[in-house]
Tab-separated table of C-alpha atoms in Angstrom:
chain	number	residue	atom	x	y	z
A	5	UNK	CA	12.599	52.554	18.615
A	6	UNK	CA	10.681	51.763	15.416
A	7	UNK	CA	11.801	48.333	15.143
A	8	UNK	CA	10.872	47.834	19.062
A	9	UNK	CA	7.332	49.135	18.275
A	10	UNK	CA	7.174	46.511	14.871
A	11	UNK	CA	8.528	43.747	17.523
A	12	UNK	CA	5.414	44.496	20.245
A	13	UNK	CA	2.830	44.942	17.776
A	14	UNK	CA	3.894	41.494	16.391
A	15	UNK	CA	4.108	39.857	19.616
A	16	UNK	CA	0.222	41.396	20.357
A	17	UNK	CA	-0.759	39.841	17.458
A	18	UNK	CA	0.456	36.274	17.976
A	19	UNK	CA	-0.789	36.932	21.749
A	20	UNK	CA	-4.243	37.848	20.194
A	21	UNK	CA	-4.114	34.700	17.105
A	22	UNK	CA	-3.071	32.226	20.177
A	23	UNK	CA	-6.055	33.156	22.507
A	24	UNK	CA	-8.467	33.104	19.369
A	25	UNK	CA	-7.357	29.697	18.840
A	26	UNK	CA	-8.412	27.990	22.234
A	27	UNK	CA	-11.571	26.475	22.106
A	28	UNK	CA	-13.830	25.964	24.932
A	29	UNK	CA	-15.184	22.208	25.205
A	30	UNK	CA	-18.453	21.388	27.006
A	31	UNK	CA	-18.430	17.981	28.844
A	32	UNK	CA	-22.105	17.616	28.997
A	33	UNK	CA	-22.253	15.485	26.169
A	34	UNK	CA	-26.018	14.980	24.599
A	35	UNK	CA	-25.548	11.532	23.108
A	36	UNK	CA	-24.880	10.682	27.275
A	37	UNK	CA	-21.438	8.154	26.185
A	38	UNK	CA	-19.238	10.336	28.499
A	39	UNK	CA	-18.836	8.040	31.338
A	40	UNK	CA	-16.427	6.484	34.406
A	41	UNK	CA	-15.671	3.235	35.032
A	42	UNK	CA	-14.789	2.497	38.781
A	43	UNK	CA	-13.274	-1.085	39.998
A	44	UNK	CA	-12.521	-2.249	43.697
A	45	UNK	CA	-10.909	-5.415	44.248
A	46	UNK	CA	-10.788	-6.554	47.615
A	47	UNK	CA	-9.627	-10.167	48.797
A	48	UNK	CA	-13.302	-11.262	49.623
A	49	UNK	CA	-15.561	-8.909	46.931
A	50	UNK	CA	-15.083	-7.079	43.853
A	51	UNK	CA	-17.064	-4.240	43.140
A	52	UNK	CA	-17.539	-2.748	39.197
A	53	UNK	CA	-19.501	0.434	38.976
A	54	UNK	CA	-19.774	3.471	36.092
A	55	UNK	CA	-21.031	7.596	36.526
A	56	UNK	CA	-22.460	9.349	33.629
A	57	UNK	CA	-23.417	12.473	35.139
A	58	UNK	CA	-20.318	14.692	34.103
A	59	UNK	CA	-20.044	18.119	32.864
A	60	UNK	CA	-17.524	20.793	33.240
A	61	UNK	CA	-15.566	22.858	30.390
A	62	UNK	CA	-12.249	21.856	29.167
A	63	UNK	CA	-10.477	24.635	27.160
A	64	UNK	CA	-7.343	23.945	24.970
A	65	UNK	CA	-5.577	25.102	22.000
A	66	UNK	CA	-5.395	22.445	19.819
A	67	UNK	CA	-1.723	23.810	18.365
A	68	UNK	CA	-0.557	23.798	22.066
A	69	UNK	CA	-2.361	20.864	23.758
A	70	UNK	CA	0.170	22.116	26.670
A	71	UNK	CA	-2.035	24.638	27.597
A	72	UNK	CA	-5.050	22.799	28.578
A	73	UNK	CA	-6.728	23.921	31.404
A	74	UNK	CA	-10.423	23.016	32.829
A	75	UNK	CA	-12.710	21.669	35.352
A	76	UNK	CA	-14.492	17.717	35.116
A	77	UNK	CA	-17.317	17.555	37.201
A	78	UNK	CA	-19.017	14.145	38.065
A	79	UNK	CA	-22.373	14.226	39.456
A	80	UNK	CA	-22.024	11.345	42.661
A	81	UNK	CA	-25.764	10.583	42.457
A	82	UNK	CA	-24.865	8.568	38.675
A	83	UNK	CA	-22.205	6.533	40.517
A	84	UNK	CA	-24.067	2.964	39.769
A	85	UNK	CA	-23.428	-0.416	40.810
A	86	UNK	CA	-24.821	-3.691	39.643
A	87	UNK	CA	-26.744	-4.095	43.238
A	88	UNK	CA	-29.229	-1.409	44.155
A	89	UNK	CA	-28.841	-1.892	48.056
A	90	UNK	CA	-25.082	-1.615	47.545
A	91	UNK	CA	-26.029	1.430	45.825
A	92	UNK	CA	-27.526	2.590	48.601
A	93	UNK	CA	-24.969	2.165	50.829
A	94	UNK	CA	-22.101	3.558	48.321
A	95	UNK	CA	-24.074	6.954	48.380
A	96	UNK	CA	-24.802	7.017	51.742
A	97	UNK	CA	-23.674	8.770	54.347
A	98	UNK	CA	-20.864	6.356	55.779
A	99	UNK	CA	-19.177	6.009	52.516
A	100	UNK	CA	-19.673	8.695	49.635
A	101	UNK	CA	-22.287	10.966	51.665
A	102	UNK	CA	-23.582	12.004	48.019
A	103	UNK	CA	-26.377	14.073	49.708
A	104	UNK	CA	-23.648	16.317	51.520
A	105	UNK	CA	-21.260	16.496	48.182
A	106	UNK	CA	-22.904	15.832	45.467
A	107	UNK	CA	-20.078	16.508	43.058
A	108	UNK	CA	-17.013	15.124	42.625
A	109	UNK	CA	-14.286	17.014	40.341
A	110	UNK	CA	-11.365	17.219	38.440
A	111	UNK	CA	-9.540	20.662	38.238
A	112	UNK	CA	-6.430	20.901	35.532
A	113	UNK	CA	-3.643	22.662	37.151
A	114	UNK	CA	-0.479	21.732	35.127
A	115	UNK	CA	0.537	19.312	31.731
A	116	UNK	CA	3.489	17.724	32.187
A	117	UNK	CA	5.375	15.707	29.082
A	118	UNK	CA	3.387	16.356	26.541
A	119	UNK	CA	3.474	14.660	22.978
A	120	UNK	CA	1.648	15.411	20.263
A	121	UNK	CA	1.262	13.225	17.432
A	122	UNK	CA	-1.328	14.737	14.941
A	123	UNK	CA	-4.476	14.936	15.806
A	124	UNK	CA	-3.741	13.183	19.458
A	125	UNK	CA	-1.356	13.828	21.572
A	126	UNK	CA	-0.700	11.997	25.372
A	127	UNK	CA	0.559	13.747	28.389
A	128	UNK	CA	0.196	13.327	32.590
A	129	UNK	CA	-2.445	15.729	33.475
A	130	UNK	CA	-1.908	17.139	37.537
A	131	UNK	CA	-4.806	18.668	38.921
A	132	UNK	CA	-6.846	19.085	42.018
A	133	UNK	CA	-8.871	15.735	42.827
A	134	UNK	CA	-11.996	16.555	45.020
A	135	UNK	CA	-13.917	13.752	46.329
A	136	UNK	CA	-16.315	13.567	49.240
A	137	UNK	CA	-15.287	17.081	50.217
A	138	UNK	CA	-11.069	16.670	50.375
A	139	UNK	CA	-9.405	17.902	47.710
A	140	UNK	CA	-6.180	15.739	46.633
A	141	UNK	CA	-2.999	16.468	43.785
A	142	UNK	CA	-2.960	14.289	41.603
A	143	UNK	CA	-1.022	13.078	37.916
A	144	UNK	CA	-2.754	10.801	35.599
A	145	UNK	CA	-1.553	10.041	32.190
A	146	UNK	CA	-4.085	11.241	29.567
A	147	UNK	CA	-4.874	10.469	25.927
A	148	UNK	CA	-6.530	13.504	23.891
A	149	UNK	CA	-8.007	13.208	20.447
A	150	UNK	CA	-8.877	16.582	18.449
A	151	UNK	CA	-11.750	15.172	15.789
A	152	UNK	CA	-11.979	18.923	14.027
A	153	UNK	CA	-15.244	19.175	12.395
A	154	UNK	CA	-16.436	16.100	13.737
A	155	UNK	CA	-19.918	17.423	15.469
A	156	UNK	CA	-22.336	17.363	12.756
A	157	UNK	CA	-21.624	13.380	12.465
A	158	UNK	CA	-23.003	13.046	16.596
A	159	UNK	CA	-26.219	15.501	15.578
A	160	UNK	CA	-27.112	14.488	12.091
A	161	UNK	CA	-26.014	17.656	10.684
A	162	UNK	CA	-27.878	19.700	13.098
A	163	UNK	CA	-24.381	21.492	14.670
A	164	UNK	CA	-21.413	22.305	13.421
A	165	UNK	CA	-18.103	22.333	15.123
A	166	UNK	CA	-15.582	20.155	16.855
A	167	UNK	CA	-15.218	17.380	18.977
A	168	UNK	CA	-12.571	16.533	21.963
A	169	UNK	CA	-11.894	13.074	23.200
A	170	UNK	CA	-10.094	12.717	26.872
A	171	UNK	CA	-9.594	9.236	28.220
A	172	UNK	CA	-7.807	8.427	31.019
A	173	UNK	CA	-6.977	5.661	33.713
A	174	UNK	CA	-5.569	6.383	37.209
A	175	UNK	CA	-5.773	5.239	40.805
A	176	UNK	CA	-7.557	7.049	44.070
A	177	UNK	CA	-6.817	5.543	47.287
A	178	UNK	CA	-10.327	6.178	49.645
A	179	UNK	CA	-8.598	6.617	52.503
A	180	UNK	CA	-6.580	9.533	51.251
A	181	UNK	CA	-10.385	10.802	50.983
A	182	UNK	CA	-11.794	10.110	54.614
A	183	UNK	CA	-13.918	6.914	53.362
A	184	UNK	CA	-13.290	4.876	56.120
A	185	UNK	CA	-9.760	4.590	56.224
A	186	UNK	CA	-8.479	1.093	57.168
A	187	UNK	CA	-11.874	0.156	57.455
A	188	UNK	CA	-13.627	-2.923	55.783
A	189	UNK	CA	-10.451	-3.697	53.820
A	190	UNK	CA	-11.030	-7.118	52.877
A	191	UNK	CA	-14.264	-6.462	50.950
A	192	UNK	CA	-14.137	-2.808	50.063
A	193	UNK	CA	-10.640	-2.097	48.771
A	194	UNK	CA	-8.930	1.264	49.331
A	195	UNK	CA	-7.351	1.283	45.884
A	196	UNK	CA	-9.983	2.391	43.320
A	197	UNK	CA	-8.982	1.870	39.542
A	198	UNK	CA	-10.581	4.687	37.216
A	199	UNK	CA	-11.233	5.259	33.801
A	200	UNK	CA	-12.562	8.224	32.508
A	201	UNK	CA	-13.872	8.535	28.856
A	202	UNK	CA	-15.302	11.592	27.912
A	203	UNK	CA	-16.092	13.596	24.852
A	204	UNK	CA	-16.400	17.469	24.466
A	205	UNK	CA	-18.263	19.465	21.910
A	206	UNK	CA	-17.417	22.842	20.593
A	207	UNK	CA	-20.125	24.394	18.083
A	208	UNK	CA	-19.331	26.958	16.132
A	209	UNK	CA	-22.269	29.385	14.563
B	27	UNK	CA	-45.470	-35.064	57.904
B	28	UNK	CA	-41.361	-35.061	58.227
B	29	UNK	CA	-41.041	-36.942	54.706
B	30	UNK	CA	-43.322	-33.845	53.405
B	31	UNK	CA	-41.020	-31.269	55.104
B	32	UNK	CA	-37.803	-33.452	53.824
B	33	UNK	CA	-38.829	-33.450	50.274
B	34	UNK	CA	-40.531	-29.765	49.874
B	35	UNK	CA	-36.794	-28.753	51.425
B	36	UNK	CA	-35.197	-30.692	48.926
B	37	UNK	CA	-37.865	-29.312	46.460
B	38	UNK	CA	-36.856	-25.860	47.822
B	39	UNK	CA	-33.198	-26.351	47.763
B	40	UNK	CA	-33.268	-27.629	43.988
B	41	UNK	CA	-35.405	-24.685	42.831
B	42	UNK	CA	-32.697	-22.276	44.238
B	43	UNK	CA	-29.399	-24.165	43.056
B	44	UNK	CA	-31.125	-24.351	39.169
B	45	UNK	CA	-32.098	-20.706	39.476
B	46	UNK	CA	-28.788	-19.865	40.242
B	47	UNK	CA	-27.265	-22.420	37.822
B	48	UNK	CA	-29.495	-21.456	34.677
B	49	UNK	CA	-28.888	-17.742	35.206
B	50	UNK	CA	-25.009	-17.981	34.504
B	51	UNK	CA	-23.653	-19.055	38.242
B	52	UNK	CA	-22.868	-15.098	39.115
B	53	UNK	CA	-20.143	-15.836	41.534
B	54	UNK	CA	-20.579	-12.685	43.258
B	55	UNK	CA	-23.698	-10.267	44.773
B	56	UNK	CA	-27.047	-10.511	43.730
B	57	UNK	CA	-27.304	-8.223	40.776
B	58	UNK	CA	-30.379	-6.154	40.276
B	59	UNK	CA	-29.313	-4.442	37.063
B	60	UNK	CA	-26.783	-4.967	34.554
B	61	UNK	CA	-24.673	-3.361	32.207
B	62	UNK	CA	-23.644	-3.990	28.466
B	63	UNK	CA	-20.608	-2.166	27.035
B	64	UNK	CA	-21.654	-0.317	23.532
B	65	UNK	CA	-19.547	2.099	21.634
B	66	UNK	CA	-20.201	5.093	20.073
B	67	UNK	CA	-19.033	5.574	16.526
B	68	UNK	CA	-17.817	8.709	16.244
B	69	UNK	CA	-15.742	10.056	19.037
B	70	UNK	CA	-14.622	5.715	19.789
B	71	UNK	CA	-15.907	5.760	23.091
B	72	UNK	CA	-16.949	2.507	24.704
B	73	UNK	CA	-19.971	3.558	27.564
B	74	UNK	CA	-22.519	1.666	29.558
B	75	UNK	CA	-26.109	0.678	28.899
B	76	UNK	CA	-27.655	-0.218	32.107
B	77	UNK	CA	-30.933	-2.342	32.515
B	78	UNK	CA	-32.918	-3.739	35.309
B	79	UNK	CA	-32.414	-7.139	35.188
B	80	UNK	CA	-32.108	-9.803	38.348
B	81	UNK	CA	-29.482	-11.844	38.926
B	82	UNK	CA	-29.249	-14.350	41.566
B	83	UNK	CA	-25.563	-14.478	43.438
B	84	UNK	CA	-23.934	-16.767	45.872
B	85	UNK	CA	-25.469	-15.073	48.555
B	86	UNK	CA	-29.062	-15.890	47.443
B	87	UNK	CA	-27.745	-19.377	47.222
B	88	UNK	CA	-25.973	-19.430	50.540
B	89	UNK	CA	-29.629	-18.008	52.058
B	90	UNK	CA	-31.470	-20.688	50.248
B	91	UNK	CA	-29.066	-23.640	51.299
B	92	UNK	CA	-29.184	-22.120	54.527
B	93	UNK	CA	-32.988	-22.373	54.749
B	94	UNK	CA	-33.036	-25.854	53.319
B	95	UNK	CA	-30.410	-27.142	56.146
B	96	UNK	CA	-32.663	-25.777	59.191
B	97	UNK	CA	-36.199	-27.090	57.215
B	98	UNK	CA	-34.059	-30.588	56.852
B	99	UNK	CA	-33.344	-30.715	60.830
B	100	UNK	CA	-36.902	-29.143	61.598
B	101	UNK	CA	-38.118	-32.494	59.754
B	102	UNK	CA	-35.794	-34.328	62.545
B	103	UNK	CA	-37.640	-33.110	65.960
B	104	UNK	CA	-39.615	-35.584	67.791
B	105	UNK	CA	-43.099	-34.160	67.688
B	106	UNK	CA	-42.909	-34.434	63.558
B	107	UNK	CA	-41.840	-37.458	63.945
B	108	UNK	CA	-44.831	-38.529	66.592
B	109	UNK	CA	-47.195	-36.868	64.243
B	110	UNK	CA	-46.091	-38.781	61.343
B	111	UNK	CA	-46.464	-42.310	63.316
B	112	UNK	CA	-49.291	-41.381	64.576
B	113	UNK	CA	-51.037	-40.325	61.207
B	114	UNK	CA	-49.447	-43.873	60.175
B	115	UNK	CA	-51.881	-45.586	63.040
């Protein structure tokens, strides 16, 4: 009985010392370097475009990178494109209706093979996709970097506390997302190539 | 009056190919801003710097060669032509 109650109070403990040690990254990065490159290449026209507006929380424990969980959220208004009347039309109703769903997120559900290697560590992320109001599963392989202590260098000293670096590159199909599906295929493509680079801060007081 | 209509569209044309040609003969879209890749020291991260900026694209040049060809056969109709050899009299 007494060596049951020693076992319990132990396992609270490392319950309790595991939860203390995830840290809660914000994705609204000051500096404004978090971004997402987008690339279609149809037969007839290729189209290049980034996003800046992302925020969200991603919180992880950097002993058990496993265990990340979050949201990404990418404002569809800072989708931008080299041509401003192509702009127009990318946020407009027929194709991203960014006035109608105005975000476009990332939710972590699961991380699958994970491998951590120091500070970094890779690993497929699978979460919940959400784009122009459907909501999609899908994996994409991720790169994390843990740069502990590594805040004060991006505000001159002002905050302490640590930094997260996610990158990422995966592929979206439109279609699978109600943007004109089969339509315009030889200068829109339906395969969109992504790459998301983001950064995380977590200040400590 | 058709020789001044020939060689303004040839004028026209000209100023349209060089624009295109000294701007770096973009191959695609007009652009009307551009980006430059910078990266941020600390965290590694290579991000966008966007600036308004035009650059002509095949389609202005399609527009403008366009333009020239229907100016050039303007210059052929017959009451150009009547002006001119009358203005010659």
């Amino acid at each position: 009985m007494k060596n049951t109650i020693i076992l319990l109070a132990a396992a609270s403990a490392l319950a309790a010392t595991a939860t203390a040690q995830e840290i809660a990254f914000d994705l609204k990065d000051p500096k404004g370097v978090n971004n997402i490159v987008f690339k279609l290449d149809a037969p007839l026209e290729s189209i290049n475009g980034t996003a800046n507006g992302i925020s969200g929380t991603i919180e992880i424990d950097p002993a058990q990178p496993e265990e990340i969980e979050g949201k990404i959220v990418v404002e569809a208004k800072s989708l931008t494109v080299s041509n401003s009347l192509m702009q127009e039309h990318m946020l407009g109703a027929d194709w991203l209706d960014a006035a109608n769903h105005p975000e476009i997120t990332f939710e972590v559900k699961e991380v699958l093979n994970p491998v951590k290697n120091g500070n970094e560590g890779t690993a497929d992320v699978k979460g919940l996709f959400t784009l122009k109001g459907v909501s999609k599963e899908i994996t994409a392989p991720a790169k994390v970097t843990y740069l502990p202590g590594r805040l004060a260098d991006r505000t001159n000293g002002k905050m302490q506390g640590d930094l997260l670096v996610i990158r990422t590159n995966f592929q979206i199909k439109r279609g699978d997302f109600g943007i004109k599906a089969g339509e315009n295929l030889d200068k829109v493509s339906d395969t969109i190539d992504i790459s998301l680079s983001i950064a995380g801060s977590a200040p400590k007081s | 009056m058709s020789s001044f209509l020939r060689l303004g569209t040839l004028i026209l044309w000209l100023t349209i190919l060089s624009w295109w040609i000294l701007a770096g003969r973009n191959p695609g879209w007009t652009k009307t801003s551009v980006s430059t890749m910078e990266t941020d020291p600390v965290t590694g991260i290579n991000y966008p710097v966007w600036k308004k900026q035009f650059v002509p694209g095949l389609d202005l040049l399609a527009v403008g060669t366009g333009c020239a060809v229907v100016l050039f056969g303007v210059s052929f109709l017959p009451f150009l032509s009547r002006n001119t050899k009358n203005q010659q009299l």
